[in-house]
């Protein structure tokens, strides 16, 4: 467990330093970057108070991965680490986006959503949403929690 | 390394130059003490450390080992729920957090001493008592609390000698919350499913000799008030070799009310109705028997008597009819309550929790005046309800109140506070816990278990190197 943690922390650090270097990388290795951007999906998390957090993930990542890999500042998000045993990665989609999602929620996901605060008809768990290229520019709402109470 | 730096820094505080700085107006470190290393304590610590750059958080825990009900409450066959431990560990290893295990409020240190040594104290020591049925014969050996049974299979120090009598066919669980369902599942699960969990070895041994075949899960109210959540029910319905049998009468007219229900209650009710419709199609050798509208009335030899109840505005009212259920073992699961571990705590004995408003502890319950700098979070403040996410949100909110109160100078933080002085005391540090953790994981490997928990406090201290 501790080993996993350390690996995660290390990969997060690596990601962070990559982010720091990215302006230089763009100029120096623009061809390489162009290849990579094919797999990058831009995502915006919107807090209940309207604050927007713009970030990105790779095709195949879950929305929970996006939050973890980018250290998106959402306290308590993903408590069970994507094992469908909590509801802390609850996200609310626009109806049109919700309907476009390829997989409908299964019983287990719905069971956990039933315990979520501010459940809506277009709620999903972030750990169950896998990024695809056609999700480019997706905006998802994070239910108001203590995060927003503080930021407001 | 962080701890070492911190200590050097602390020592530095007492040198004259640091003192001079303080006199000249530099603000001292905010020292916050959290009593109880369960989910409420760790989530509160996480938020305080993030919000207050100039804070040091000390977490005191009665037991040598951390994580409270995540270690001692969450069912062993729900290892995923325990993933929150990874987040708690990250918090614990923050350079501005110190962990003191084996340090008990009320016996090793008093609340007054903590208040003198810290700017703010947050109590999160949970709920370690259970509500009683208040029936005659309740103290007999065949009546035990579900809380103790859970503590027994989860290896809480002091619970290892419970010796529940599993030699009879029928067990009656009074109460229908998720703890009740966890206990029913542990009693009915095939042993092989538990062997690869961190269930204590002595509990596995006792369960391997269990003669229990039928578990009654009895509630005072009806299916629409059932306290268990849908995930726990779905798990029961999927247990191999176990038939769930509902009573058709309990569900008369329920289907007509479905449309009025909110989605979570509706889905839970639909699942019960679906299971009712399909019952009898499979035949397991064991039975799970949820029974509604029965209130505990009397405890007899090998049986329990219940009053048949009626619902009046969602409340269960006893009628003159009664029913007896064969009950070799009775497990009481009608709620937890907290205990008052220090006379200086303004404790609500009737409700079993600390008097508070939004986590701010009240000086006295009548006037509603807050005792500045003293806080409560988790079940000690809210009463024993909700899942971990409920406790998380509650703890975040109380932690935010602490930060806000400090910003608003609700209590004085201008003079330095020393924090707890652990020198020469038999406390378990975080490094000590890591040694216990490594030892347990290693001991589990041979048995194919995620860990074999150390149950004796003396053994924990020995392994921790105290």
PDB file of N, CA and C in Angstrom, chain B residues 324-366:
ATOM      1  N   UNK B 324     -43.057 -14.766  18.657  1.00  0.00           N
ATOM      2  CA  UNK B 324     -41.787 -15.256  19.204  1.00  0.00           C
ATOM      3  C   UNK B 324     -40.917 -15.795  18.079  1.00  0.00           C
ATOM      4  N   UNK B 325     -39.641 -15.460  18.157  1.00  0.00           N
ATOM      5  CA  UNK B 325     -38.701 -15.978  17.168  1.00  0.00           C
ATOM      6  C   UNK B 325     -37.657 -16.827  17.874  1.00  0.00           C
ATOM      7  N   UNK B 326     -37.373 -18.025  17.338  1.00  0.00           N
ATOM      8  CA  UNK B 326     -36.298 -18.827  17.909  1.00  0.00           C
ATOM      9  C   UNK B 326     -34.988 -18.040  17.808  1.00  0.00           C
ATOM     10  N   UNK B 327     -34.284 -17.903  18.926  1.00  0.00           N
ATOM     11  CA  UNK B 327     -33.090 -17.048  18.938  1.00  0.00           C
ATOM     12  C   UNK B 327     -32.056 -17.628  19.883  1.00  0.00           C
ATOM     13  N   UNK B 328     -31.179 -18.422  19.331  1.00  0.00           N
ATOM     14  CA  UNK B 328     -30.119 -19.003  20.157  1.00  0.00           C
ATOM     15  C   UNK B 328     -29.150 -17.919  20.599  1.00  0.00           C
ATOM     16  N   UNK B 329     -28.889 -17.013  19.666  1.00  0.00           N
ATOM     17  CA  UNK B 329     -28.016 -15.870  19.947  1.00  0.00           C
ATOM     18  C   UNK B 329     -28.752 -14.608  19.507  1.00  0.00           C
ATOM     19  N   UNK B 330     -28.685 -13.569  20.362  1.00  0.00           N
ATOM     20  CA  UNK B 330     -29.330 -12.297  20.026  1.00  0.00           C
ATOM     21  C   UNK B 330     -28.247 -11.227  19.898  1.00  0.00           C
ATOM     22  N   UNK B 331     -28.265 -10.524  18.766  1.00  0.00           N
ATOM     23  CA  UNK B 331     -27.301  -9.447  18.552  1.00  0.00           C
ATOM     24  C   UNK B 331     -28.062  -8.120  18.490  1.00  0.00           C
ATOM     25  N   UNK B 332     -27.689  -7.234  19.385  1.00  0.00           N
ATOM     26  CA  UNK B 332     -28.374  -5.946  19.494  1.00  0.00           C
ATOM     27  C   UNK B 332     -27.650  -4.944  18.600  1.00  0.00           C
ATOM     28  N   UNK B 333     -28.374  -4.343  17.658  1.00  0.00           N
ATOM     29  CA  UNK B 333     -27.742  -3.411  16.718  1.00  0.00           C
ATOM     30  C   UNK B 333     -28.650  -2.208  16.495  1.00  0.00           C
ATOM     31  N   UNK B 334     -28.945  -1.508  17.596  1.00  0.00           N
ATOM     32  CA  UNK B 334     -29.895  -0.397  17.485  1.00  0.00           C
ATOM     33  C   UNK B 334     -29.205   0.945  17.695  1.00  0.00           C
ATOM     34  N   UNK B 335     -27.924   0.990  17.474  1.00  0.00           N
ATOM     35  CA  UNK B 335     -27.232   2.277  17.494  1.00  0.00           C
ATOM     36  C   UNK B 335     -26.100   2.338  18.495  1.00  0.00           C
ATOM     37  N   UNK B 336     -25.175   3.229  18.207  1.00  0.00           N
ATOM     38  CA  UNK B 336     -24.026   3.452  19.086  1.00  0.00           C
ATOM     39  C   UNK B 336     -24.264   4.720  19.879  1.00  0.00           C
ATOM     40  N   UNK B 337     -23.501   4.903  20.932  1.00  0.00           N
ATOM     41  CA  UNK B 337     -23.421   6.220  21.559  1.00  0.00           C
ATOM     42  C   UNK B 337     -21.998   6.421  22.059  1.00  0.00           C
ATOM     43  N   UNK B 338     -21.671   7.662  22.360  1.00  0.00           N
ATOM     44  CA  UNK B 338     -20.313   7.972  22.783  1.00  0.00           C
ATOM     45  C   UNK B 338     -20.232   7.927  24.292  1.00  0.00           C
ATOM     46  N   UNK B 339     -19.003   7.902  24.800  1.00  0.00           N
ATOM     47  CA  UNK B 339     -18.850   8.006  26.244  1.00  0.00           C
ATOM     48  C   UNK B 339     -18.112   9.303  26.562  1.00  0.00           C
ATOM     49  N   UNK B 340     -18.287   9.738  27.812  1.00  0.00           N
ATOM     50  CA  UNK B 340     -17.644  10.967  28.259  1.00  0.00           C
ATOM     51  C   UNK B 340     -16.340  10.578  28.940  1.00  0.00           C
ATOM     52  N   UNK B 341     -15.204  10.844  28.306  1.00  0.00           N
ATOM     53  CA  UNK B 341     -13.939  10.327  28.834  1.00  0.00           C
ATOM     54  C   UNK B 341     -13.238  11.301  29.773  1.00  0.00           C
ATOM     55  N   UNK B 342     -13.749  12.532  29.865  1.00  0.00           N
ATOM     56  CA  UNK B 342     -13.109  13.531  30.726  1.00  0.00           C
ATOM     57  C   UNK B 342     -14.219  14.416  31.281  1.00  0.00           C
ATOM     58  N   UNK B 343     -14.196  14.607  32.603  1.00  0.00           N
ATOM     59  CA  UNK B 343     -15.259  15.361  33.284  1.00  0.00           C
ATOM     60  C   UNK B 343     -15.441  16.776  32.757  1.00  0.00           C
ATOM     61  N   UNK B 344     -14.408  17.308  32.095  1.00  0.00           N
ATOM     62  CA  UNK B 344     -14.500  18.694  31.617  1.00  0.00           C
ATOM     63  C   UNK B 344     -15.255  18.809  30.294  1.00  0.00           C
ATOM     64  N   UNK B 345     -15.668  17.663  29.725  1.00  0.00           N
ATOM     65  CA  UNK B 345     -16.398  17.706  28.448  1.00  0.00           C
ATOM     66  C   UNK B 345     -17.884  17.925  28.721  1.00  0.00           C
ATOM     67  N   UNK B 346     -18.480  18.888  28.038  1.00  0.00           N
ATOM     68  CA  UNK B 346     -19.912  19.154  28.197  1.00  0.00           C
ATOM     69  C   UNK B 346     -20.690  18.107  27.403  1.00  0.00           C
ATOM     70  N   UNK B 347     -21.019  17.027  28.094  1.00  0.00           N
ATOM     71  CA  UNK B 347     -21.521  15.823  27.431  1.00  0.00           C
ATOM     72  C   UNK B 347     -23.027  15.668  27.626  1.00  0.00           C
ATOM     73  N   UNK B 348     -23.705  15.340  26.553  1.00  0.00           N
ATOM     74  CA  UNK B 348     -25.147  15.099  26.592  1.00  0.00           C
ATOM     75  C   UNK B 348     -25.362  13.601  26.840  1.00  0.00           C
ATOM     76  N   UNK B 349     -25.549  13.258  28.105  1.00  0.00           N
ATOM     77  CA  UNK B 349     -25.636  11.840  28.483  1.00  0.00           C
ATOM     78  C   UNK B 349     -26.831  11.155  27.822  1.00  0.00           C
ATOM     79  N   UNK B 350     -27.915  11.889  27.704  1.00  0.00           N
ATOM     80  CA  UNK B 350     -29.126  11.275  27.165  1.00  0.00           C
ATOM     81  C   UNK B 350     -28.919  10.870  25.697  1.00  0.00           C
ATOM     82  N   UNK B 351     -28.346  11.763  24.913  1.00  0.00           N
ATOM     83  CA  UNK B 351     -28.153  11.460  23.493  1.00  0.00           C
ATOM     84  C   UNK B 351     -26.798  10.817  23.214  1.00  0.00           C
ATOM     85  N   UNK B 352     -25.939  10.753  24.222  1.00  0.00           N
ATOM     86  CA  UNK B 352     -24.647  10.096  24.043  1.00  0.00           C
ATOM     87  C   UNK B 352     -23.737  10.823  23.078  1.00  0.00           C
ATOM     88  N   UNK B 353     -23.654  12.143  23.193  1.00  0.00           N
ATOM     89  CA  UNK B 353     -22.745  12.919  22.329  1.00  0.00           C
ATOM     90  C   UNK B 353     -22.393  14.235  23.022  1.00  0.00           C
ATOM     91  N   UNK B 354     -21.466  14.972  22.434  1.00  0.00           N
ATOM     92  CA  UNK B 354     -21.022  16.230  23.030  1.00  0.00           C
ATOM     93  C   UNK B 354     -21.952  17.357  22.571  1.00  0.00           C
ATOM     94  N   UNK B 355     -22.361  18.219  23.518  1.00  0.00           N
ATOM     95  CA  UNK B 355     -23.201  19.364  23.158  1.00  0.00           C
ATOM     96  C   UNK B 355     -22.442  20.275  22.212  1.00  0.00           C
ATOM     97  N   UNK B 356     -22.998  20.569  21.053  1.00  0.00           N
ATOM     98  CA  UNK B 356     -22.296  21.446  20.113  1.00  0.00           C
ATOM     99  C   UNK B 356     -23.244  22.061  19.113  1.00  0.00           C
ATOM    100  N   UNK B 357     -22.775  23.163  18.516  1.00  0.00           N
ATOM    101  CA  UNK B 357     -23.472  23.737  17.364  1.00  0.00           C
ATOM    102  C   UNK B 357     -22.451  23.805  16.235  1.00  0.00           C
ATOM    103  N   UNK B 358     -22.727  23.125  15.141  1.00  0.00           N
ATOM    104  CA  UNK B 358     -21.812  23.071  13.989  1.00  0.00           C
ATOM    105  C   UNK B 358     -20.390  22.702  14.389  1.00  0.00           C
ATOM    106  N   UNK B 359     -20.261  21.824  15.364  1.00  0.00           N
ATOM    107  CA  UNK B 359     -18.938  21.374  15.775  1.00  0.00           C
ATOM    108  C   UNK B 359     -18.284  22.254  16.831  1.00  0.00           C
ATOM    109  N   UNK B 360     -18.871  23.381  17.155  1.00  0.00           N
ATOM    110  CA  UNK B 360     -18.339  24.222  18.231  1.00  0.00           C
ATOM    111  C   UNK B 360     -18.964  23.736  19.537  1.00  0.00           C
ATOM    112  N   UNK B 361     -18.113  23.306  20.469  1.00  0.00           N
ATOM    113  CA  UNK B 361     -18.622  22.738  21.717  1.00  0.00           C
ATOM    114  C   UNK B 361     -19.214  23.868  22.567  1.00  0.00           C
ATOM    115  N   UNK B 362     -20.352  23.574  23.189  1.00  0.00           N
ATOM    116  CA  UNK B 362     -21.028  24.583  24.010  1.00  0.00           C
ATOM    117  C   UNK B 362     -20.512  24.538  25.450  1.00  0.00           C
ATOM    118  N   UNK B 363     -20.409  25.730  26.059  1.00  0.00           N
ATOM    119  CA  UNK B 363     -19.985  25.813  27.460  1.00  0.00           C
ATOM    120  C   UNK B 363     -21.006  25.124  28.346  1.00  0.00           C
ATOM    121  N   UNK B 364     -22.236  25.470  28.155  1.00  0.00           N
ATOM    122  CA  UNK B 364     -23.319  24.749  28.821  1.00  0.00           C
ATOM    123  C   UNK B 364     -24.456  24.633  27.829  1.00  0.00           C
ATOM    124  N   UNK B 365     -25.265  23.601  27.972  1.00  0.00           N
ATOM    125  CA  UNK B 365     -26.248  23.323  26.948  1.00  0.00           C
ATOM    126  C   UNK B 365     -27.417  24.296  26.975  1.00  0.00           C
ATOM    127  N   UNK B 366     -27.672  24.929  28.121  1.00  0.00           N
ATOM    128  CA  UNK B 366     -28.855  25.773  28.232  1.00  0.00           C
ATOM    129  C   UNK B 366     -28.689  27.094  27.472  1.00  0.00           C
TER     130      UNK B 366
END
